[in-house]
Coordinates of C-alpha atoms and ligand atoms in Angstrom, one line a residue:
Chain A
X1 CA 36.2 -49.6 -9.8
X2 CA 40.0 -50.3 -8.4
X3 CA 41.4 -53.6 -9.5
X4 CA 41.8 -56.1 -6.7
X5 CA 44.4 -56.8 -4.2
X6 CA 45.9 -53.1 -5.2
X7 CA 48.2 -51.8 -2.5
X8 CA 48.6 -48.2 -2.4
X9 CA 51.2 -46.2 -0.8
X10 CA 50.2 -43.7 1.3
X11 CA 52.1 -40.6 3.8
X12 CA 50.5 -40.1 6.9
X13 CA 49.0 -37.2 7.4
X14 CA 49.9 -36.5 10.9
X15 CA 53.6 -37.5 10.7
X16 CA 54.2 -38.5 7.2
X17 CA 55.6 -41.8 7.5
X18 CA 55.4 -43.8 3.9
X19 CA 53.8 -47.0 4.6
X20 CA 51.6 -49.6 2.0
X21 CA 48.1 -50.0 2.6
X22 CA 46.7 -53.2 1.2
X23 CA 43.4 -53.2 -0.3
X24 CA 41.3 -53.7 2.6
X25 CA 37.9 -55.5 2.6
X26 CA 34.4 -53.4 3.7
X27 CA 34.2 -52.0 7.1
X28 CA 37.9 -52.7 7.8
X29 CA 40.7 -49.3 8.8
X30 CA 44.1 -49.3 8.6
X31 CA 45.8 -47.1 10.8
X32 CA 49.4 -45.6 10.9
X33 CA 52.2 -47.4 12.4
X34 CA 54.1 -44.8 13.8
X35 CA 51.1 -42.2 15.5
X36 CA 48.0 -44.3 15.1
X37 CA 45.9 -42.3 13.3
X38 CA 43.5 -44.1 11.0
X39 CA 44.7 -43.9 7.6
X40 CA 42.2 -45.4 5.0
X41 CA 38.8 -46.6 6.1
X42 CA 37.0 -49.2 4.0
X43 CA 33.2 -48.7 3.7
X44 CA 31.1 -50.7 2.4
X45 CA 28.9 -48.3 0.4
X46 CA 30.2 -45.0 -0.2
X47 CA 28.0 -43.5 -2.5
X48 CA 24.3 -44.5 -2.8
X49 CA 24.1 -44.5 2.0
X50 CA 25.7 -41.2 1.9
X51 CA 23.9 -40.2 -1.0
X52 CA 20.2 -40.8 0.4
X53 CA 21.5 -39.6 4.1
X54 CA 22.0 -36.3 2.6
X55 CA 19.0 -35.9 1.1
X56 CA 17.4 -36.7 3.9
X57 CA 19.5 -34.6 6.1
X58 CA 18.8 -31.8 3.2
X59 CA 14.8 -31.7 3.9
X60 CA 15.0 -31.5 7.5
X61 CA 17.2 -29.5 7.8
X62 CA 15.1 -26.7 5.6
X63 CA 12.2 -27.6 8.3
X64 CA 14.7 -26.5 11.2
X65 CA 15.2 -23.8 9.9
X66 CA 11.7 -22.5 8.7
X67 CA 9.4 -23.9 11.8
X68 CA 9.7 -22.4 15.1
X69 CA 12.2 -23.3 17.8
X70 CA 10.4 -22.9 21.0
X71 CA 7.5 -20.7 22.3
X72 CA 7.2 -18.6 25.0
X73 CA 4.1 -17.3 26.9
X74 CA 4.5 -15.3 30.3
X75 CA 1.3 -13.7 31.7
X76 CA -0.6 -14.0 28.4
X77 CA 2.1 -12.4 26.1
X78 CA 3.6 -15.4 23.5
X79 CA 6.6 -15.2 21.7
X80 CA 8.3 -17.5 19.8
X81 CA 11.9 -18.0 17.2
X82 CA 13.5 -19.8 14.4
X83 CA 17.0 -20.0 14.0
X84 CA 17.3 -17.0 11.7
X85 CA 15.5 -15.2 14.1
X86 CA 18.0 -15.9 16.9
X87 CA 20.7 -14.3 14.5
X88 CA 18.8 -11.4 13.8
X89 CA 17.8 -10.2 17.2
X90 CA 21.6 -10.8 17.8
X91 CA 22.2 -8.3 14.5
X92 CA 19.2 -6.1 15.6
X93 CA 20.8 -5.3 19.3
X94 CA 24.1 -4.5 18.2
X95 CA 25.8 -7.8 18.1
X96 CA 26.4 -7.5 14.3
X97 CA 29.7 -9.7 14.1
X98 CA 28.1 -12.3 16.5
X99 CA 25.1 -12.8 14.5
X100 CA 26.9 -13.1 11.1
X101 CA 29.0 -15.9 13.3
X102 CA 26.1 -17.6 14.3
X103 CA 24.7 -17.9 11.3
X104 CA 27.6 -18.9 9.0
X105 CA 27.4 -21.9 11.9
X106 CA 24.1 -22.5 12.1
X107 CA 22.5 -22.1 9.0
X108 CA 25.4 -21.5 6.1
X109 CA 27.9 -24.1 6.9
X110 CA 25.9 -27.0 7.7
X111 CA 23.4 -25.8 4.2
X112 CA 26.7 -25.8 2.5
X113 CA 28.1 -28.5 3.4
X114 CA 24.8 -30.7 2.8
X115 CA 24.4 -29.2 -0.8
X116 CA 28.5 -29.6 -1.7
X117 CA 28.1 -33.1 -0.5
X118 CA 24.9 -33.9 -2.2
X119 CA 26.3 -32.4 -5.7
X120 CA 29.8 -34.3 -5.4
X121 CA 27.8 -37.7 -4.8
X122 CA 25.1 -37.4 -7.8
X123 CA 28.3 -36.7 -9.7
X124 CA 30.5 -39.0 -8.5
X125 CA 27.8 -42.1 -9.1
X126 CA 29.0 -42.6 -12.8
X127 CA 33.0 -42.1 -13.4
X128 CA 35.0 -40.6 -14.4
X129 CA 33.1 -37.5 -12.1
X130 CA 34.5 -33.9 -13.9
X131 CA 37.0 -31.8 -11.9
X132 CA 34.7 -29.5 -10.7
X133 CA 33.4 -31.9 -8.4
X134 CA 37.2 -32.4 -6.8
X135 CA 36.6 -28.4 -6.1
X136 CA 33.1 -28.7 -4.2
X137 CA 34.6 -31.6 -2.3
X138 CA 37.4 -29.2 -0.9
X139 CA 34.5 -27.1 0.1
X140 CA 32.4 -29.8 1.7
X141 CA 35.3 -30.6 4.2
X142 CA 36.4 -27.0 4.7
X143 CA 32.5 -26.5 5.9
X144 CA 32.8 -29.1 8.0
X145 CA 34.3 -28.0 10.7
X146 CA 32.1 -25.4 11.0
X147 CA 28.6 -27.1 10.8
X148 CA 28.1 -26.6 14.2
X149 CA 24.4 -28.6 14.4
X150 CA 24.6 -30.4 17.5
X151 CA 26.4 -27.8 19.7
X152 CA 23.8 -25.4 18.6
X153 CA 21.1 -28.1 19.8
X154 CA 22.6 -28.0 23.4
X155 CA 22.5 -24.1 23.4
X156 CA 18.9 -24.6 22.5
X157 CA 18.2 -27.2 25.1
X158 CA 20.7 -24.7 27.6
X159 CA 18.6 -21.4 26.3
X160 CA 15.3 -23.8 27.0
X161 CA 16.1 -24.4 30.4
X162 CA 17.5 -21.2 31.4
X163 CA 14.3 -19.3 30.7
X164 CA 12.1 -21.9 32.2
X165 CA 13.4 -20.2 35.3
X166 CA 11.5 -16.8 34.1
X167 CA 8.4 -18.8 31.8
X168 CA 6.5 -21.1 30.2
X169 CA 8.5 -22.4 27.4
X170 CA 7.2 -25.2 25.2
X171 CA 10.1 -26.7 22.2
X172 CA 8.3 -26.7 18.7
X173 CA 8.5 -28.6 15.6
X174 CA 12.4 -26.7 14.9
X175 CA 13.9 -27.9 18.1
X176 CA 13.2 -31.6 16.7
X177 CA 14.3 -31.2 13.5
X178 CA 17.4 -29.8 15.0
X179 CA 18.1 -33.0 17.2
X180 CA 17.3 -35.3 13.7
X181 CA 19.8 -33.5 11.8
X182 CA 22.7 -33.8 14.6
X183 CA 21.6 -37.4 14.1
X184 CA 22.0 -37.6 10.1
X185 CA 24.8 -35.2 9.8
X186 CA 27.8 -37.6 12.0
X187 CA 26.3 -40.4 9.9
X188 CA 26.6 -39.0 6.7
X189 CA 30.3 -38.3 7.6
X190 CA 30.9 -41.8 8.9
X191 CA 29.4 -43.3 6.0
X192 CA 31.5 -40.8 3.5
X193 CA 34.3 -41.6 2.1
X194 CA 36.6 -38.6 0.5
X195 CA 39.3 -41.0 -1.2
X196 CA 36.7 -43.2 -2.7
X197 CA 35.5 -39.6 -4.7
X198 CA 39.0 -38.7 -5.0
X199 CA 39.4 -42.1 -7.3
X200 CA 36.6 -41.5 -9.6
X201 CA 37.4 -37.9 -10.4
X202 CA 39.3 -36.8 -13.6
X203 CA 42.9 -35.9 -12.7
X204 CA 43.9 -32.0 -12.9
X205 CA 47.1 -33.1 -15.3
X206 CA 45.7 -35.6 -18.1
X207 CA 41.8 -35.9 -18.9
X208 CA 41.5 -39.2 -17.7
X209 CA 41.9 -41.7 -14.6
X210 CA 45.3 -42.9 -14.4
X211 CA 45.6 -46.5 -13.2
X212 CA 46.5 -46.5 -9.1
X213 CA 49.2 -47.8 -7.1
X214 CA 52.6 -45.9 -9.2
X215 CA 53.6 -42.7 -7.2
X216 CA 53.2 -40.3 -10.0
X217 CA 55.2 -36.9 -10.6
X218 CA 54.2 -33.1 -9.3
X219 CA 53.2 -31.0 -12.5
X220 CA 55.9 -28.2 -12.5
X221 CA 54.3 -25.2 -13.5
X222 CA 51.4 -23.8 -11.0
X223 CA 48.2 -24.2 -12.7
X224 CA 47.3 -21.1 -11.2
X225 CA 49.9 -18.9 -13.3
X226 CA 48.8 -21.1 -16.1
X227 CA 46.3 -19.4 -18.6
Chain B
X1 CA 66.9 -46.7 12.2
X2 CA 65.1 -43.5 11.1
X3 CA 61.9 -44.2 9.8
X4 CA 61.3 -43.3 6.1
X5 CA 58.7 -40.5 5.6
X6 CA 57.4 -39.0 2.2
X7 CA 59.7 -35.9 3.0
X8 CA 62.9 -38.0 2.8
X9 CA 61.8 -40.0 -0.1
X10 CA 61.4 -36.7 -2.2
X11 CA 58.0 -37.0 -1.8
X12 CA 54.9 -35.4 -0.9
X13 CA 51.5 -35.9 0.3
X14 CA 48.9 -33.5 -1.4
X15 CA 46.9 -31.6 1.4
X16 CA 43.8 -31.8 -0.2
X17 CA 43.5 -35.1 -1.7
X18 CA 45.8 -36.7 0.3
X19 CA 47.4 -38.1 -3.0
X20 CA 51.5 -39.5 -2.7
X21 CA 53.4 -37.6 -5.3
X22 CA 57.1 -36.8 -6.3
X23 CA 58.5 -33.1 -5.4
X24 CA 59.1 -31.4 -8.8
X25 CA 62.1 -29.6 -6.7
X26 CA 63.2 -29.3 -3.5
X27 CA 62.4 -25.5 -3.2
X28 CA 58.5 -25.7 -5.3
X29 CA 57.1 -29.2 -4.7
X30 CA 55.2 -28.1 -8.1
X31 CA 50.9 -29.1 -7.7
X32 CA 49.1 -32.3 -7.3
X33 CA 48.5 -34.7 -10.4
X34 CA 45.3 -35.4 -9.2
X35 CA 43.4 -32.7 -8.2
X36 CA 45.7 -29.5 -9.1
X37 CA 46.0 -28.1 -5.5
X38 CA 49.5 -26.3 -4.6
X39 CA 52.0 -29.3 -3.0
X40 CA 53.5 -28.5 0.3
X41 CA 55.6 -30.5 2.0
X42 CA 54.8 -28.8 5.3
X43 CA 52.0 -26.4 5.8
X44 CA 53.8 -22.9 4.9
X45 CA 54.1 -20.6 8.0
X46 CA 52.5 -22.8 10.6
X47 CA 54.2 -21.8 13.5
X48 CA 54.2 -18.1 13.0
X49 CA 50.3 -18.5 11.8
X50 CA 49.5 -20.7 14.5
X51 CA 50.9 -18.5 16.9
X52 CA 49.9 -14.9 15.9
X53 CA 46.3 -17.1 16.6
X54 CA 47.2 -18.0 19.5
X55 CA 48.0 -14.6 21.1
X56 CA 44.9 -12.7 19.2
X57 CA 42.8 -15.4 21.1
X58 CA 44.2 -15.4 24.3
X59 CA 44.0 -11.5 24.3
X60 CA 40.2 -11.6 23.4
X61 CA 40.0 -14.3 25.9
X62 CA 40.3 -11.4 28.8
X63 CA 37.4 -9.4 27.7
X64 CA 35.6 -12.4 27.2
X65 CA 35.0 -13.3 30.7
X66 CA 35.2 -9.9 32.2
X67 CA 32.6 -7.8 30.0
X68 CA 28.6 -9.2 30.7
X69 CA 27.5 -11.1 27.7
X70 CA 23.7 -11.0 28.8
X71 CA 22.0 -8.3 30.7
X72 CA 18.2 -8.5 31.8
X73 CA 15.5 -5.9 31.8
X74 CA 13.0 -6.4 34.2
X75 CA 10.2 -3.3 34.7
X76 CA 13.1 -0.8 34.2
X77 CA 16.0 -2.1 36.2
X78 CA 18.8 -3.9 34.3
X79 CA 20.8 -6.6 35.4
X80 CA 24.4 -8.0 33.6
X81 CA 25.7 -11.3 33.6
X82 CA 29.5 -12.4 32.7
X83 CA 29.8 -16.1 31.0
X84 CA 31.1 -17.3 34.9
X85 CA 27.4 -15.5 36.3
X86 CA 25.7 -17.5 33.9
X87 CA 27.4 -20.5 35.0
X88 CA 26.5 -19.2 39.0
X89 CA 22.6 -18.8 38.3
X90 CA 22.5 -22.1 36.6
X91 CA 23.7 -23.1 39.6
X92 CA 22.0 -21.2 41.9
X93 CA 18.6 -22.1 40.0
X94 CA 19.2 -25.7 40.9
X95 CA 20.6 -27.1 37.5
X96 CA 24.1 -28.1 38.2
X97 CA 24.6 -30.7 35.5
X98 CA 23.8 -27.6 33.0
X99 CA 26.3 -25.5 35.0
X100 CA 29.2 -27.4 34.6
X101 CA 28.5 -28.2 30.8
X102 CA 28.1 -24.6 31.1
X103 CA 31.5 -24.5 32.8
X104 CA 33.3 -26.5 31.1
X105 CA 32.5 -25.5 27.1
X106 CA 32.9 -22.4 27.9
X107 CA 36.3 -21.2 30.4
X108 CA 37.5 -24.6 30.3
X109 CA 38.0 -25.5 26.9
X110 CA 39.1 -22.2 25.4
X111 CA 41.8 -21.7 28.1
X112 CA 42.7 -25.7 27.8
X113 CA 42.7 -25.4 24.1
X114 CA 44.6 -22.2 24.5
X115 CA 47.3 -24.0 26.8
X116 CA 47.3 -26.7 24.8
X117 CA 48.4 -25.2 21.3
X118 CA 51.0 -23.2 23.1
X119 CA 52.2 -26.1 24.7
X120 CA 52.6 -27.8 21.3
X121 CA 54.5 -25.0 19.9
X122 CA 56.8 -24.7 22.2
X123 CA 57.5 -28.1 22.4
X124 CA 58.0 -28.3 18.5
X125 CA 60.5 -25.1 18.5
X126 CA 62.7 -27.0 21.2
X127 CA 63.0 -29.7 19.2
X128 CA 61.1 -32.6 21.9
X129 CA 61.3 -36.2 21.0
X130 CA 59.5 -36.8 23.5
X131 CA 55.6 -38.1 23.8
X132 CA 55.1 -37.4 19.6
X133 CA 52.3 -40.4 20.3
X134 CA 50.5 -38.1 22.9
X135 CA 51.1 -35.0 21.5
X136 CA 49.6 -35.6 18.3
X137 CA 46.5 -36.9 20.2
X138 CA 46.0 -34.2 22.1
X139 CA 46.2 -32.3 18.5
X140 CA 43.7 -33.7 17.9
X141 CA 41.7 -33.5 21.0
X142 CA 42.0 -29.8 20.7
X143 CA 40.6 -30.0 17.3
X144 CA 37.8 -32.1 17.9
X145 CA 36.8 -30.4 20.9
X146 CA 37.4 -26.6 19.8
X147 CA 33.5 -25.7 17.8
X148 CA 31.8 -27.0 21.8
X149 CA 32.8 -23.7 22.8
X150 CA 30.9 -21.9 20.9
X151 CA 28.2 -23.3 23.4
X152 CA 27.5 -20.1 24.8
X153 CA 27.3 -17.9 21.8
X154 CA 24.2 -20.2 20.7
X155 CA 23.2 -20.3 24.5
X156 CA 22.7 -15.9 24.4
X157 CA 21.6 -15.9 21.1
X158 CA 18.4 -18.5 21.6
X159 CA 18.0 -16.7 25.1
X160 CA 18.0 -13.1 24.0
X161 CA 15.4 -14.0 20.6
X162 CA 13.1 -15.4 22.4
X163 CA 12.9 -13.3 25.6
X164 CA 12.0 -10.2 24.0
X165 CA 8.7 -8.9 26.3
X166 CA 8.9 -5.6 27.0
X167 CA 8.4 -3.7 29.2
X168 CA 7.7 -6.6 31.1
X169 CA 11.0 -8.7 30.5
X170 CA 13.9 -8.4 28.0
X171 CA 17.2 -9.6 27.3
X172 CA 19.8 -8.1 25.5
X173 CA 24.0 -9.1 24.6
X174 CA 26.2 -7.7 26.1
X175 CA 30.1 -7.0 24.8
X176 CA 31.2 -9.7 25.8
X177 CA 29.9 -12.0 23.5
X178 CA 31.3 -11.0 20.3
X179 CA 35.3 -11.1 22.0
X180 CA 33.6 -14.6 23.3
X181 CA 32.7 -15.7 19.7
X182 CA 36.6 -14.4 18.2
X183 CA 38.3 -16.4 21.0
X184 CA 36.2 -19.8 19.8
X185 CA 37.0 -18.7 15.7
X186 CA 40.8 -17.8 16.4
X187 CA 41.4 -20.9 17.9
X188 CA 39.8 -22.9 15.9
X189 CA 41.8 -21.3 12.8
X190 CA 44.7 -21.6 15.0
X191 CA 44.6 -25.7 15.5
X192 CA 43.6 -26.0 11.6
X193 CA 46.6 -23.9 10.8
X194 CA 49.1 -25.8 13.4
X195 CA 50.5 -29.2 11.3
X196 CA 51.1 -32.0 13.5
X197 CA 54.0 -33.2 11.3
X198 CA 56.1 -30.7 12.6
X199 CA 56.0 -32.8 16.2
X200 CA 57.3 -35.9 14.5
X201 CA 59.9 -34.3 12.4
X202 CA 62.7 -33.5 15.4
X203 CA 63.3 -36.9 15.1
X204 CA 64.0 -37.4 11.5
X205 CA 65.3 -35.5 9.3
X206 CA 62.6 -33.7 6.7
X207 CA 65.8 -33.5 4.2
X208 CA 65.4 -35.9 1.3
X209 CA 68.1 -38.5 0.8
X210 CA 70.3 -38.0 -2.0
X211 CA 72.1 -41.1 -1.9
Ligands
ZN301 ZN1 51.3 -41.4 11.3
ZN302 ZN1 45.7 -33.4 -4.5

């Protein structure tokens, strides 16, 4: 894709020093020379690792969140949940705010993130990728944050143990899928790379991919007051 | 020697993309080439946003640990449990690994995280020099570490599903949890909001050379 032996200049994003980033070979970061912070991160496949990751991470992660949790049975009365189930007992007993929080983190954000991540990678195989995938990008990394998988699975394992105190509880099918996914989702992130998308997406000001390495010009007018 | 960052050069870093361009003007950095979002040189309004975070947080912080966020019905009789009496019958039940995870995710963090940011802000406002290095880690410690709080929101939610056998047994939240839950979201808003630029920039100067 990029020519070889292309510097780039870059601004750091935690204190905005300008510094040149060589290009670097696979598996190799650069990181800032004033703060530290990584800058550019090489991998070595961006696209197809990521790509079948999330896929994989897509499937189980429908399975979590249709099979049961954990069972309960206490003096021959069983019980069991799923996920959604958590958030609606939550909505059910009056917590209505807490259970639209848990499920934007437990079920929306990580499904939205999966699916924005999936769509921007199909697209982003052949370039130039259209704009729109530049858009569900954005909202792959503002999900992110919010995907909260593998803090929910230590609440489960927490929830687990608490109530063996009271009964019987046995983890099901959900509670595994749940510890794959916290597996696959921090290696689909390590293996992603946002820049390497960035590059192969049509550019907002002229229909095509303009060559790297210049320092090109803001557009003036705000595309969002422009028709 | 003042090091040279893209806010002397006249230029800007896009937020989104993370694409180097030239400010259109001083006053409207204009929108990036590449993928169209508004340029800022600076996050617009950090340390007002970052604070009026801070504050709503640390006021639903109170509530948080002194309202029950679980209470137990067994054959009639209720029982209700603040985040810290969760943390005791952990204890108390002979799990103490579990009780200082417990612990820790939930009135350590937020109140760390909470002295944290306002530690940062203040810092920034007084113009420090000093420790930019460990400041901006600890930026991003607070970051990283911000969503483990929410630890005992999944904790009362799993618990109060599944232990649902009356008359025999139940579990219901309490009021707590839902000031518990804001503290974790407000914060977490509150660090993505905070830019760490602003601890670097009291020792340059952010205005572009006209030489
Ligand atoms: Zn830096
Ligand atoms: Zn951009």
């Amino acid at each position: 894709m990029t020519g070889a032996g292309h510097a780039e200049t870059l601004a750091c994003p935690d204190c905005d020093l300008l510094q040149v980033v060589p290009e670097l070979p696979p598996g190799v970061k650069a990181s800032c020379a004033r703060c530290g912070r990584t800058l550019v991160t090489q991998t070595a496949d961006s696209i197809e690792r990521p790509l079948a990751l999330s896929i994989a991470a897509l499937l189980v992660l429908i399975l979590a969140n249709t099979a049961p949790l954990m069972g309960l049975s206490v003096v021959g009365q069983q019980a069991s949940t799923t996920i959604v189930g958590g958030a609606w007992e939550m909505w059910h007993q009056g917590q209505e705010l807490t259970a639209v929080v848990v499920a934007f983190c437990a079920v929306f954000a990580p499904a939205a993130y999966l699916l924005c991540t999936l769509a921007v990678l199909l697209a982003a195989r052949r370039p130039p990728a259209p704009r729109w995938v530049g858009e569900l990008l954005r909202w792959a990394e503002a999900m992110q944050p919010w995907s909260m998988v593998e803090v929910m699975m230590l609440g489960i394992l927490v929830a687990l143990i608490k109530i063996a105190e009271l009964a019987v509880v046995e983890p099901d099918i959900g509670m595994y899928a749940v510890g794959v996914l916290m597996l696959l989702i921090p290696a689909i992130q390590s293996s992603f790379d946002p820049e390497a998308i960035w590059k192969r997406v049509t550019w907002a000001d002229d229909e095509s991919l303009p060559p790297d390495g210049a320092v090109q010009a803001a557009g003036t007018p705000d595309p969002r007051s422009a028709p | 020697m003042t090091p040279t960052t893209a806010a002397r050069a006249g230029l800007v870093s896009c937020g989104t993309c993370g694409l180097l361009a030239q400010q259109a003007s001083g006053v409207a950095p204009g929108h990036c080439p590449r993928c169209g979002a508004r340029l800022a040189s600076r996050r617009r309004g950090s340390l007002e946003t970052t604070w009026a975070l801070v504050i709503a947080a640390a006021i639903c912080y109170i509530p948080a640990n002194l309202l029950p966020v679980l209470g137990t019905t067994t054959l009639g009789s209720t029982e209700y449990d603040t985040i810290m009496g969760g943390v005791v019958f952990l204890y108390t039940s002979g799990s103490w690994p579990l009780a200082l995870i417990v612990l820790i995710a939930s009135v350590m963090v937020p109140l760390g995280k909470l002295l944290a940011l306002v530690y940062l802000l203040i810092t920034v406002q007084r113009g420090s020099i000093a420790g930019n290095r460990e400041r901006t880690r600890l930026y991003h410690l607070v970051e990283f570490i911000g969503r483990w709080s929410m630890l005992d929101v999944f904790v009362d939610t799993f618990t109060v599903a599944l232990v649902q056998l009356s008359p025999l047994m139940s579990v219901q939240p309490g009021a707590g949890v839902v000031f518990f839950a804001a503290v974790v979201v407000l914060t977490m808003i509150a660090a993505a909001s905070f830019d760490p630029r602003l601890i670097w920039d009291a020792a340059t100067t952010t205005e572009p050379d006209i030489a």
